[in-house]
Short mmCIF file of C-alpha atoms and ligand atoms in Angstrom, two decimals:
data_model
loop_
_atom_site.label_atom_id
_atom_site.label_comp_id
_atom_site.label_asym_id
_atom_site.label_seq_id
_atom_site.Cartn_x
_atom_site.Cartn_y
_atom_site.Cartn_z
CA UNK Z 256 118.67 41.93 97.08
CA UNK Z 257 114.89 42.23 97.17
CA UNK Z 258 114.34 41.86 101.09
CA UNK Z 259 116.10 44.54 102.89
CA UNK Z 260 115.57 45.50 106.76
CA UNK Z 261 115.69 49.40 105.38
CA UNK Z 262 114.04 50.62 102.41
CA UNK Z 263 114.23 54.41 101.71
CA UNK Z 264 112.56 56.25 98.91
CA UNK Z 265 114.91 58.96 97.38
CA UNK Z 266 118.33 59.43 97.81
CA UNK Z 267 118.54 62.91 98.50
CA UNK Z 268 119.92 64.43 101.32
CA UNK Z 269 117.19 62.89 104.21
CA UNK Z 270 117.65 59.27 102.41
CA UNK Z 271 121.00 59.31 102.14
CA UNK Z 272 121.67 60.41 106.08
CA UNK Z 273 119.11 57.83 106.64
CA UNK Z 274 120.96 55.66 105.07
CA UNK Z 275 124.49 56.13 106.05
CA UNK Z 276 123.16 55.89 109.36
CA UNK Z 277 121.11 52.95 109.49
CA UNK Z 278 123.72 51.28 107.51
CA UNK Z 279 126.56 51.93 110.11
CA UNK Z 280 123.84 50.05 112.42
CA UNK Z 281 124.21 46.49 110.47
CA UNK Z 282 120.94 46.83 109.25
CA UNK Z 283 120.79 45.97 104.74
CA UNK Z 284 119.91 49.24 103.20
CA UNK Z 285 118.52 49.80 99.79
CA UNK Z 286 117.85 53.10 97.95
CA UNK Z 287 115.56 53.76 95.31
CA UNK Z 288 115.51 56.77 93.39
CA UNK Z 289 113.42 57.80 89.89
CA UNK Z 290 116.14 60.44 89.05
CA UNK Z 291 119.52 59.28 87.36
CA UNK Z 292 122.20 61.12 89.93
CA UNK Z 293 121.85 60.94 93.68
CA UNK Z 294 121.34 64.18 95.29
CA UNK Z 295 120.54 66.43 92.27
CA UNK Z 296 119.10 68.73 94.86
CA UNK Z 297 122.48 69.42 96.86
CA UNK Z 298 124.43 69.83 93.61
CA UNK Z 299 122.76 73.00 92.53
CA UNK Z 300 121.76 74.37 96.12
CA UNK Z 301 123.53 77.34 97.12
CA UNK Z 302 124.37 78.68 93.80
CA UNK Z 303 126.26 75.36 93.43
CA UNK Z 304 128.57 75.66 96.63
CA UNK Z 305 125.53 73.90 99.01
CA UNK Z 306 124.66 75.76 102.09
CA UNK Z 307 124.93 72.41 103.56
CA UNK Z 308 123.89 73.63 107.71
CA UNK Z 309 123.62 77.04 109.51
CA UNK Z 310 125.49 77.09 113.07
CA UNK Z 311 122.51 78.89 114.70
CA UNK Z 312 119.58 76.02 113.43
CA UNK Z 313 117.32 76.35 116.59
CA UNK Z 314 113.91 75.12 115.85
CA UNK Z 315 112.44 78.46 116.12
CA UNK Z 316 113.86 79.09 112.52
CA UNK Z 317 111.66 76.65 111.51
CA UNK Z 318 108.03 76.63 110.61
CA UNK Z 319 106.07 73.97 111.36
CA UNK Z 320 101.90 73.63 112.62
CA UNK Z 321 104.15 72.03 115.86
CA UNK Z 322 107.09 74.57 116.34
CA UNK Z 323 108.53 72.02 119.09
CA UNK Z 324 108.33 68.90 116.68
CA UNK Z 325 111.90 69.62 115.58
CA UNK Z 326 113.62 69.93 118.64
CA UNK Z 327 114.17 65.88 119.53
CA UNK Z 328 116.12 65.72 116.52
CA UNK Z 329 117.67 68.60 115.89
CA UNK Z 330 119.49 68.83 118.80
CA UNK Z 331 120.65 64.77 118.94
CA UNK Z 332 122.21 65.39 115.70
CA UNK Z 333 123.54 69.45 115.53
CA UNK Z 334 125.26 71.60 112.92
CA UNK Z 335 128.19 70.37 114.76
CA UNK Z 336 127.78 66.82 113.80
CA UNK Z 337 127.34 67.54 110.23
CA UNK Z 338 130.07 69.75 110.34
CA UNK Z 339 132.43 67.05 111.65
CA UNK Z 340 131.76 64.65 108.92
CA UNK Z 341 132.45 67.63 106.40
CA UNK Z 342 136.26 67.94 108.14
CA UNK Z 343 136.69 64.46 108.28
CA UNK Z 344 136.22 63.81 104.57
CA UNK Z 345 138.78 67.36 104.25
CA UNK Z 346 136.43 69.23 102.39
CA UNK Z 347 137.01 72.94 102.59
CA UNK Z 348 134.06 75.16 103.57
CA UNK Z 349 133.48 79.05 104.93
CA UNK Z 350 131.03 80.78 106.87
CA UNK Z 351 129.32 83.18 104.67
CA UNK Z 352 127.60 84.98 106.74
CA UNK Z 353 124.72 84.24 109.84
CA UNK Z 354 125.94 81.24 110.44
CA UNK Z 355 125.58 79.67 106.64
CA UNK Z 356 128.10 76.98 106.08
CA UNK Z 357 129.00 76.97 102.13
CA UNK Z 358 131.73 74.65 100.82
CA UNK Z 359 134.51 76.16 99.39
CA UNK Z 360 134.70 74.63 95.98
CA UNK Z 361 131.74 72.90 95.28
CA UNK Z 362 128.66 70.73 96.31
CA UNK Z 363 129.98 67.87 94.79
CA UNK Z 364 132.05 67.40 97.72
CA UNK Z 365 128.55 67.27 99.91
CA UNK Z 366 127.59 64.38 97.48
CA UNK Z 367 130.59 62.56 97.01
CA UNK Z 368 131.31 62.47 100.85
CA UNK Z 369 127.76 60.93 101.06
CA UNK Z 370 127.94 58.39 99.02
CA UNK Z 371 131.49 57.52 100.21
CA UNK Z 372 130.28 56.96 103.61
CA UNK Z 373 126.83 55.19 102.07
CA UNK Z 374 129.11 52.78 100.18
CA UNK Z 375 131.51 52.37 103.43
CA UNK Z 376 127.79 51.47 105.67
CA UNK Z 377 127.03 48.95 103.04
CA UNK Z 378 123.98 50.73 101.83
CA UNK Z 379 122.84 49.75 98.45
CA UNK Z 380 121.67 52.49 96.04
CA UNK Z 381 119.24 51.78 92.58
CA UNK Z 382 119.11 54.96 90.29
CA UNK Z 383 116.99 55.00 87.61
CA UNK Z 384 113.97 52.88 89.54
CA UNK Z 385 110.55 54.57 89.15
CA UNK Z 386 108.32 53.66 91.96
CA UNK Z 387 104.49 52.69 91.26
CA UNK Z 388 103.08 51.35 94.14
CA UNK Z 389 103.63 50.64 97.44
CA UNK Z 390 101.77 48.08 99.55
CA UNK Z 391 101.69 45.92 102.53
CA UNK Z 392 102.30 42.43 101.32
CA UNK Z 393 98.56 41.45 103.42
CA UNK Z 394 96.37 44.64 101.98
CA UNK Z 395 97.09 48.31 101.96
CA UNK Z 396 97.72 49.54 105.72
CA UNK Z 397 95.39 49.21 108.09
CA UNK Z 398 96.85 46.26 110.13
CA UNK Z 399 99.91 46.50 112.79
CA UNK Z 400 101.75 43.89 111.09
CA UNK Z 401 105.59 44.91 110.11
CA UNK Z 402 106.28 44.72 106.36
CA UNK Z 403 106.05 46.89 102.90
CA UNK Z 404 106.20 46.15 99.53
CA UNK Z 405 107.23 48.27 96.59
CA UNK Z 406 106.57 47.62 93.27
CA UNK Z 407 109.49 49.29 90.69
CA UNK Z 408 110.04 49.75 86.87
CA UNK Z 409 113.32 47.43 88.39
CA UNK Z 410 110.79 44.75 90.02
CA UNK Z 411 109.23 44.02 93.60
CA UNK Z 412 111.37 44.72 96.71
CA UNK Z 413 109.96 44.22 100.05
CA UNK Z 414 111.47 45.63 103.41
CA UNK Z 415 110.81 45.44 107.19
CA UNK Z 416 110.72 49.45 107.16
CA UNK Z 417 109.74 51.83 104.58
CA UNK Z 418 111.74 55.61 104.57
CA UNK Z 419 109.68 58.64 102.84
CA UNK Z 420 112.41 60.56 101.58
CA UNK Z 421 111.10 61.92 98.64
CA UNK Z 422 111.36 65.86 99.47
CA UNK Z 423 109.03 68.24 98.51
CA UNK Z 424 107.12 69.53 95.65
CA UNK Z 425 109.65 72.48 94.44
CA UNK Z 426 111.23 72.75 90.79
CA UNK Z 427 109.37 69.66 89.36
CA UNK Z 428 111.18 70.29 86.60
CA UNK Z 429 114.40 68.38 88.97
CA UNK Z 430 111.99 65.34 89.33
CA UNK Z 431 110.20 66.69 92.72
CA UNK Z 432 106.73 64.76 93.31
CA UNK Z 433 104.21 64.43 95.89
CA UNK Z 434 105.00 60.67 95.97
CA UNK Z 435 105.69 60.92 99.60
CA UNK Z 436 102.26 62.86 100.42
CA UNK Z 437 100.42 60.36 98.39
CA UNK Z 438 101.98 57.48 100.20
CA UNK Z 439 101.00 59.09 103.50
CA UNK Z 440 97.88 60.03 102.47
CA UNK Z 441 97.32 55.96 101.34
CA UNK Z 442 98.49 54.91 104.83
CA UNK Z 443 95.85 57.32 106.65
CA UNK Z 444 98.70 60.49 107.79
CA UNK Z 445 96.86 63.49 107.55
CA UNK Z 446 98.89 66.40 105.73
CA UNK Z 447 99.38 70.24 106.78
CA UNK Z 448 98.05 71.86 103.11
CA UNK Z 449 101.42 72.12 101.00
CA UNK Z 450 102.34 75.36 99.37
CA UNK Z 451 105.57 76.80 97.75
CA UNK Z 452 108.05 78.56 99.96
CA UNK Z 453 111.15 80.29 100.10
CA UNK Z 454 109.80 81.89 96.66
CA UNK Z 455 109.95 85.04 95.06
CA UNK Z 456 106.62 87.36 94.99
CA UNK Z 457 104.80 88.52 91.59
CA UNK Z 458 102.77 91.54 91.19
CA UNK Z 459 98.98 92.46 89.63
CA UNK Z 460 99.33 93.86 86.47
CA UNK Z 461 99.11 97.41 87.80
CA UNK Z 462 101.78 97.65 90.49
CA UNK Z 463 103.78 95.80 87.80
CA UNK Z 464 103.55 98.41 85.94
CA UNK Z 465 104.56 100.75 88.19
CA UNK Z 466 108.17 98.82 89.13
CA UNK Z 467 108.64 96.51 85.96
CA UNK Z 468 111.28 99.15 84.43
CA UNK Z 469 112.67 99.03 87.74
CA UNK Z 470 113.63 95.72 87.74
CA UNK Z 471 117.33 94.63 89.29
CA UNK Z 472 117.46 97.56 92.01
CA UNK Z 473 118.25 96.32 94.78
CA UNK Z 474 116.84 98.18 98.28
CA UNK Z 475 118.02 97.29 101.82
CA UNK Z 476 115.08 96.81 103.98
CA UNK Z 477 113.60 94.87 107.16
CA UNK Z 478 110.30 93.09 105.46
CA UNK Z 479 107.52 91.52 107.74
CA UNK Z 480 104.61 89.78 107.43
CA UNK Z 481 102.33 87.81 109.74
CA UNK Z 482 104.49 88.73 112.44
CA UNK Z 483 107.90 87.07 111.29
CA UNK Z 484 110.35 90.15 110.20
CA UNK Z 485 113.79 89.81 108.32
CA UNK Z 486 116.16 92.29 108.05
CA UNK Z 487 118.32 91.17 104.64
CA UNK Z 488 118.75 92.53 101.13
CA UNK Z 489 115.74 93.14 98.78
CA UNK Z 490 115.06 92.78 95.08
CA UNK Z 491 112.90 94.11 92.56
CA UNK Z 492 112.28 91.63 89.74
CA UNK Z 493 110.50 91.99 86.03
CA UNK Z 494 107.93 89.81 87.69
CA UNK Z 495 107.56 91.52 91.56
CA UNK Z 496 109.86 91.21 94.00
CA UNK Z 497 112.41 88.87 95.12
CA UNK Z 498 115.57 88.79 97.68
CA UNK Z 499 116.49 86.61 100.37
CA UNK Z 500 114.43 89.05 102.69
CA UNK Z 501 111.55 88.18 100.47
CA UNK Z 502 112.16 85.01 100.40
CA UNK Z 503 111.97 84.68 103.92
CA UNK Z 504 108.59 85.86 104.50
CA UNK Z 505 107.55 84.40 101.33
CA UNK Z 506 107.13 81.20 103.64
CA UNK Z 507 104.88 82.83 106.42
CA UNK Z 508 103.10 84.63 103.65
CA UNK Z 509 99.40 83.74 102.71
CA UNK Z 510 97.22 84.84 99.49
CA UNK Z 511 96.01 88.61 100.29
CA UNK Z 512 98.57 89.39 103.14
CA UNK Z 513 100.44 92.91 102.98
CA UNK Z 514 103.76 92.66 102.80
CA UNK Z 515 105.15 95.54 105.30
CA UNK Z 516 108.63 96.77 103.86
CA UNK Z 517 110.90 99.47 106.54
CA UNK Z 518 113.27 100.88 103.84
CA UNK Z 519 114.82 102.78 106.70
CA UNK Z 520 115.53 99.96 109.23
CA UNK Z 521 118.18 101.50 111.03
CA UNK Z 522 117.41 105.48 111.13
CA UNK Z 523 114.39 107.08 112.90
CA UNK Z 524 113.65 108.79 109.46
CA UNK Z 525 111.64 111.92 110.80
CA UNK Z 526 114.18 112.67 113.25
CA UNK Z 527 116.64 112.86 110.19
CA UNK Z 528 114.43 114.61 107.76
CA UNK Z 529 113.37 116.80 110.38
CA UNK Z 530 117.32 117.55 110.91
CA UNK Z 531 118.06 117.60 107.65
CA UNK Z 532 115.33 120.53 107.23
CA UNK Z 533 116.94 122.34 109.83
CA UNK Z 534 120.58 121.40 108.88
CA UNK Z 535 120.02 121.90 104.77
CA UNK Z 536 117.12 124.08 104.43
CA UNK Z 537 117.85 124.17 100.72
CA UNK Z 538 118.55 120.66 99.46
CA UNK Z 539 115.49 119.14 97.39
CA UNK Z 540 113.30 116.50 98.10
CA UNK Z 541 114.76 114.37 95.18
CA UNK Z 542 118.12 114.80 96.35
CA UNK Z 543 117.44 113.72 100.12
CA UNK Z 544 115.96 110.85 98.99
CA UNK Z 545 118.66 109.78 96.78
CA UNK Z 546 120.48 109.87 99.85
CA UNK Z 547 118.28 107.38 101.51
CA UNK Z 548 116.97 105.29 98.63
CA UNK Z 549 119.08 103.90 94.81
CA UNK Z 550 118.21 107.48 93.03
CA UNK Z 551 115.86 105.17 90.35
CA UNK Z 552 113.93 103.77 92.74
CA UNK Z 553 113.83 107.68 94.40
CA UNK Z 554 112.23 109.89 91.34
CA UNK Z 555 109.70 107.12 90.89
CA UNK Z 556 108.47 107.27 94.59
CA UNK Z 557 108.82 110.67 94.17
CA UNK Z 558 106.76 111.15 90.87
CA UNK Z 559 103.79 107.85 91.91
CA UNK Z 560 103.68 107.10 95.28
CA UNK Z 561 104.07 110.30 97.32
CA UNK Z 562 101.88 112.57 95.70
CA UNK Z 563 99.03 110.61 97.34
CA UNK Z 564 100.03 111.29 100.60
CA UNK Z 565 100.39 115.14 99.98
CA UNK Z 566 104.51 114.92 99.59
CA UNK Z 567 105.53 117.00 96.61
CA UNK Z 568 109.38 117.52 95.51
CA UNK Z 569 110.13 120.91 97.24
CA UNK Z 570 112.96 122.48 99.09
CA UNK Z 571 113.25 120.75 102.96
CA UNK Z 572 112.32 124.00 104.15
CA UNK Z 573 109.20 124.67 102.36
CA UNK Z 574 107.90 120.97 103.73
CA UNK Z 575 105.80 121.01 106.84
CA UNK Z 576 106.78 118.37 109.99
CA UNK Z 577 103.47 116.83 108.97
CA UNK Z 578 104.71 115.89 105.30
CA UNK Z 579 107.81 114.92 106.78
CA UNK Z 580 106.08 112.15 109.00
CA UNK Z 581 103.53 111.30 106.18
CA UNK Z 582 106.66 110.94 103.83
CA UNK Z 583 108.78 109.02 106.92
CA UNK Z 584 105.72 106.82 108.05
CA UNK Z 585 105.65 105.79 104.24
CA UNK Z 586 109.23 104.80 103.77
CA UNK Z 587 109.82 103.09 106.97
CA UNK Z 588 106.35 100.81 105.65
CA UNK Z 589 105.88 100.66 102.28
CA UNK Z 590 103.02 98.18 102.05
CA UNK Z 591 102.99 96.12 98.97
CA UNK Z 592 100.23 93.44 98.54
CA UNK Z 593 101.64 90.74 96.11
CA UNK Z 594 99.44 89.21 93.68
CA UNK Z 595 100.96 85.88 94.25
CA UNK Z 596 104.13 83.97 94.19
CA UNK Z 597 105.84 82.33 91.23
CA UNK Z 598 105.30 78.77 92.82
CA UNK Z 599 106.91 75.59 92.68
CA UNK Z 600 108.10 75.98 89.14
CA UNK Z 601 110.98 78.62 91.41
CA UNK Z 602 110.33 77.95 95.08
CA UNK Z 603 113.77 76.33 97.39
CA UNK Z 604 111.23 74.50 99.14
CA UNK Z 605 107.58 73.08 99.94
CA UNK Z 606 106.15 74.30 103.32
CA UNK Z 607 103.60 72.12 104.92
CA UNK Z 608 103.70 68.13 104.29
CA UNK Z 609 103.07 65.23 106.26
CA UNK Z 610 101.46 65.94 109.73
CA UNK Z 611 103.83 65.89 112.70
CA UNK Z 612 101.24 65.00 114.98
CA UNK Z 613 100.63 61.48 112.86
CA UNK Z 614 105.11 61.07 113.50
CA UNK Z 615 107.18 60.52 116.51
CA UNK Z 616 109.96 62.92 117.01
CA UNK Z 617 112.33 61.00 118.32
CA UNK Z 618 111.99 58.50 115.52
CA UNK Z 619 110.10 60.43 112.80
CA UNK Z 620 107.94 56.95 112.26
CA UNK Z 621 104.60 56.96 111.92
CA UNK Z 622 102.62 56.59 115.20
CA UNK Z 623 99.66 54.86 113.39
CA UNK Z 624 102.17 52.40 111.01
CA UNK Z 625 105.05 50.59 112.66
CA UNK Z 626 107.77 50.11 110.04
CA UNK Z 627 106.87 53.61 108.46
CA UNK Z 628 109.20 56.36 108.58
CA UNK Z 629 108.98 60.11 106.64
CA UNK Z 630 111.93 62.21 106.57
CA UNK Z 631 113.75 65.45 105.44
CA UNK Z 632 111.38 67.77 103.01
CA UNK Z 633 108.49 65.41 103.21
CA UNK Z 634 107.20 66.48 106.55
CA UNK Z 635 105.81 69.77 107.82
CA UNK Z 636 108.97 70.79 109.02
CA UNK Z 637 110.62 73.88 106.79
CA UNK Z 638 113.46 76.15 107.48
CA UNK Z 639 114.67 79.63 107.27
CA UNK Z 640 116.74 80.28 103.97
CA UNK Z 641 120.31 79.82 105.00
CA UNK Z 642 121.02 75.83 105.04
CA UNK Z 643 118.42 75.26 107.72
CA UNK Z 644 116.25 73.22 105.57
CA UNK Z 645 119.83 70.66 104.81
CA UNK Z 646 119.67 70.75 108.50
CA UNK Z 647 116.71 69.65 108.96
CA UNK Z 648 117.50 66.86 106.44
CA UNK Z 649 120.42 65.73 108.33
CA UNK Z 650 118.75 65.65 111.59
CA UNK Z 651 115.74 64.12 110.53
CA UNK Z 652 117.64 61.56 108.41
CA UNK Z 653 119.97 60.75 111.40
CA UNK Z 654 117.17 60.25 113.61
CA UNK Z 655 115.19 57.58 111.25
CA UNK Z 656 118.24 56.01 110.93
CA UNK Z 657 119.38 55.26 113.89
CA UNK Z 658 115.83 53.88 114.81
CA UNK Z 659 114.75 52.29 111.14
P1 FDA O 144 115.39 66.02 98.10
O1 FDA O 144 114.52 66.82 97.18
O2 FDA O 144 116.79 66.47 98.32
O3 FDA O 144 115.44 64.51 97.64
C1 FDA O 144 114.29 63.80 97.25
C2 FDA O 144 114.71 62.69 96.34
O4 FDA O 144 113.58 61.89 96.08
C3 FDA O 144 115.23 63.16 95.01
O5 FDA O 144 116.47 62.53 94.74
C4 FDA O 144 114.14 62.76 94.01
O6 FDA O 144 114.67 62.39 92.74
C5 FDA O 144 113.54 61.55 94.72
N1 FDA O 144 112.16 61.30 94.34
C6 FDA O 144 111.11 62.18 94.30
N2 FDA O 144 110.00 61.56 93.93
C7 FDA O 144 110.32 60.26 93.73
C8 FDA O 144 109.57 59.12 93.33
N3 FDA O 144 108.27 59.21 93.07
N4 FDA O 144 110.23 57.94 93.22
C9 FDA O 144 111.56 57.85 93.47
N5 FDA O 144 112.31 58.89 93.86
C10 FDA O 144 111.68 60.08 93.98
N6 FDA O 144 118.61 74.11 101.47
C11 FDA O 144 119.66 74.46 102.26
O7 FDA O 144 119.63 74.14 103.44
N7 FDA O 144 120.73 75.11 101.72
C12 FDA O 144 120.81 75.48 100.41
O8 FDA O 144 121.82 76.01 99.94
C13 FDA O 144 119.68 75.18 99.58
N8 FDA O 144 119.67 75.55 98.27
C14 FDA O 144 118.60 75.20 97.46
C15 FDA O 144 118.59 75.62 96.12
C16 FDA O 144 117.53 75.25 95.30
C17 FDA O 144 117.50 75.73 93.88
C18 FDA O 144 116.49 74.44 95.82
C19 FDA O 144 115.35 74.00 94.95
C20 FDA O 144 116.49 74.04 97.15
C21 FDA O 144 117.55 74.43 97.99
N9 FDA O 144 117.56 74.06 99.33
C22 FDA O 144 118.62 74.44 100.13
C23 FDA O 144 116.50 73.20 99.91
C24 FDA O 144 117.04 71.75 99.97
O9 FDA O 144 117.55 71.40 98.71
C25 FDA O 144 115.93 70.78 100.36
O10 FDA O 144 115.25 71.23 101.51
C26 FDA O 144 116.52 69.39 100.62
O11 FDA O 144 117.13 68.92 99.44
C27 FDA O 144 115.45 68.43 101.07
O12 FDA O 144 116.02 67.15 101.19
P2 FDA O 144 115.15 65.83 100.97
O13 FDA O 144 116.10 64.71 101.01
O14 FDA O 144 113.98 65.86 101.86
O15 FDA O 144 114.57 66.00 99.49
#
């Protein structure tokens, strides 16, 4: 076949919804795909188990320059939906925990069950197929006339619609590419400026130095930055900082923002030291704060942070209220100011990407280029850790291809 109504770049979880989808419609679908496996992505997401969808994906878990783009087709095709085709193919699955959907053995089922239900829509799948150009058969964009060609390592195929479904630009080292940013770029969509998300943080040399030996100790903590907060597990690393709390605001984080850490989330900490003084005159510093804090992680607060603000290791008696609120103020916001993050070479996903405004989001086709569709990673639309951003796959991938 090298005329197909439906022609969607990568088949990885967007394409493949696509697919299924516009396949089920009667409409000839063909895949390409560079890589040699469909869906490499999905088989080592979630520590190999796929977070395939989170039960609470409203669109304000997402980040996007338009936080309502998402809506439209988020809420035609739900957690719900996915979650139905999961039972129907029996796959076994568990909530973990916030609403993230893992399977229960592993996310090969995710990829089998799509490409059972690709092959059962008649869609028709090319692995292997480097693509080098892409082209409409009259000149490059620019006209309103329907039509694309694509020119492969396996030959020319032309189509009446063209999917974007190449993801984003994280672990390159998979086969991730900017194909679908140059393509958009070629056919006039502006782009939101692409950077690395859902990534861990690294630190200058010096504050390095100061937690390096600490690395693996893991702190409970609400972490916020640029006005989005999460309240999940921390993570110091030999290179900074990592954790899915860190993670999180990894993705609202920009170069020179403070990172605001409450290592006491839960507990008014001067009304408990302050207790504590009255209640245990006696006990040390040190040991109060081993209380509160893994004891490593303690002494070295203790020994080259809190000297700075006037907080020595005493007895809680000897410490005046006003150390105790310099010493509280500290711990419920450590600031840390990360040097940068370890980029796309580690990063779960690629936050900005093609423009909404240039897409419908009904349809996710391109306003300016009937026949031209971008889905799943390739867009400015990216999730929350916690399967949100296979959600968003789904959804968008449902909604080009019921339309393509
Ligand atoms: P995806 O990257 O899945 O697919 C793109 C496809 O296009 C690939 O098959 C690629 O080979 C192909 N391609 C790229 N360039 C091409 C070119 N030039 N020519 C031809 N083909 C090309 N999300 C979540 O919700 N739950 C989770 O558990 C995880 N876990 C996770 C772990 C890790 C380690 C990573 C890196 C990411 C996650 N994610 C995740 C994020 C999730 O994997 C991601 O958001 C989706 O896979 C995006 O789906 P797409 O189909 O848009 O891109």
């Amino acid at each position: 076949m090298t005329h197909s109504d439906v022609l969607i770049i990568g088949a990885g979880a967007a394409g493949l919804y696509a697919a299924i989808f516009a396949g089920r419609r009667g409409r000839r679908v063909l895949v390409l795909d560079h890589a040699d496996a469909a869906g490499k992505k999905i088989l080592i997401s979630g520590g190999g188990r796929c977070n395939f969808t989170n039960l609470e994906a409203e669109p304000r878990r997402y980040l996007s320059a338009n936080p309502h783009f998402a809506i439209s087709a988020l809420k035609r095709h739900t957690p719900h939906d996915f979650l139905a085709l999961v039972e129907r193919h029996g796959i076994p699955w568990h909530e973990k925990k916030l609403g993230q959907l893992f399977c229960d053995r592993s996310a090969a089922d995710i990829v089998t069950m799509l490409l059972a239900e690709a092959a059962d829509a008649g869609v028709t799948i090319r692995l292997g197929c480097r693509v080098e150009a892409v082209s409409r058969p009259d000149g490059n964009g620019g006209d309103s006339s329907r039509g694309f060609a694509v020119e492969t390592g396996h030959g020319r195929f032309t189509a009446d619609s063209l999917v974007l479904a190449t993801g984003g630009l994280s672990i390159p080292k998979m086969g991730a590419t900017d194909f679908a940013h140059r393509v958009a770029r070629q056919f006039g969509l502006p782009l939101v400026a692409p950077r690395p998300g859902l990534v861990p943080f690294t630190f200058a040399p010096d504050d390095l130095a100061r937690t390096q030996d600490l690395s693996g100790i893991a702190l409970d903590g609400a972490v916020t930055c640029n006005g989005a907060r999460f309240r999940e597990a921390l993570l110091l690393t030999h290179r900074g900082l990592s954790g899915p709390s860190i993670l999180q605001v990894s993705s609202y984080w920009r170069e020179g923002d403070p990172v605001l850490i409450d290592l006491s989330p839960d507990r008014d900490l001067l009304a408990h030291l302050k207790e504590l003084k009255r209640g245990r005159p006696r006990a040390e510093l040190k040991t109060v704060l081993a209380e509160l804090l893994p004891r490593r992680f303690a002494e070295r607060l203790l020994e080259a942070e809190l000297p700075a603000l006037g907080v020595t290791g005493r007895p809680m008696a000897q410490m005046p209220d006003r150390e105790l609120a310099a010493l509280a103020g500290f711990l419920h916001a450590w600031t840390v100011r990360p040097a940068g993050t370890e980029g796309y070479r580690t990063a779960e996903v690629t936050v900005g990407g093609i423009d909404t405004a240039a897409l419908s989001s009904r349809t996710l086709e391109a306003k300016a280029v009937p026949g031209l569709y971008a889905i799943g990673e390739a867009v400015d639309v990216t999730g929350w850790l916690g399967g949100y951003n296979f959600q968003w796959a789904w959804s968008s991938g449902h909604a080009c291809g019921m339309a393509a």
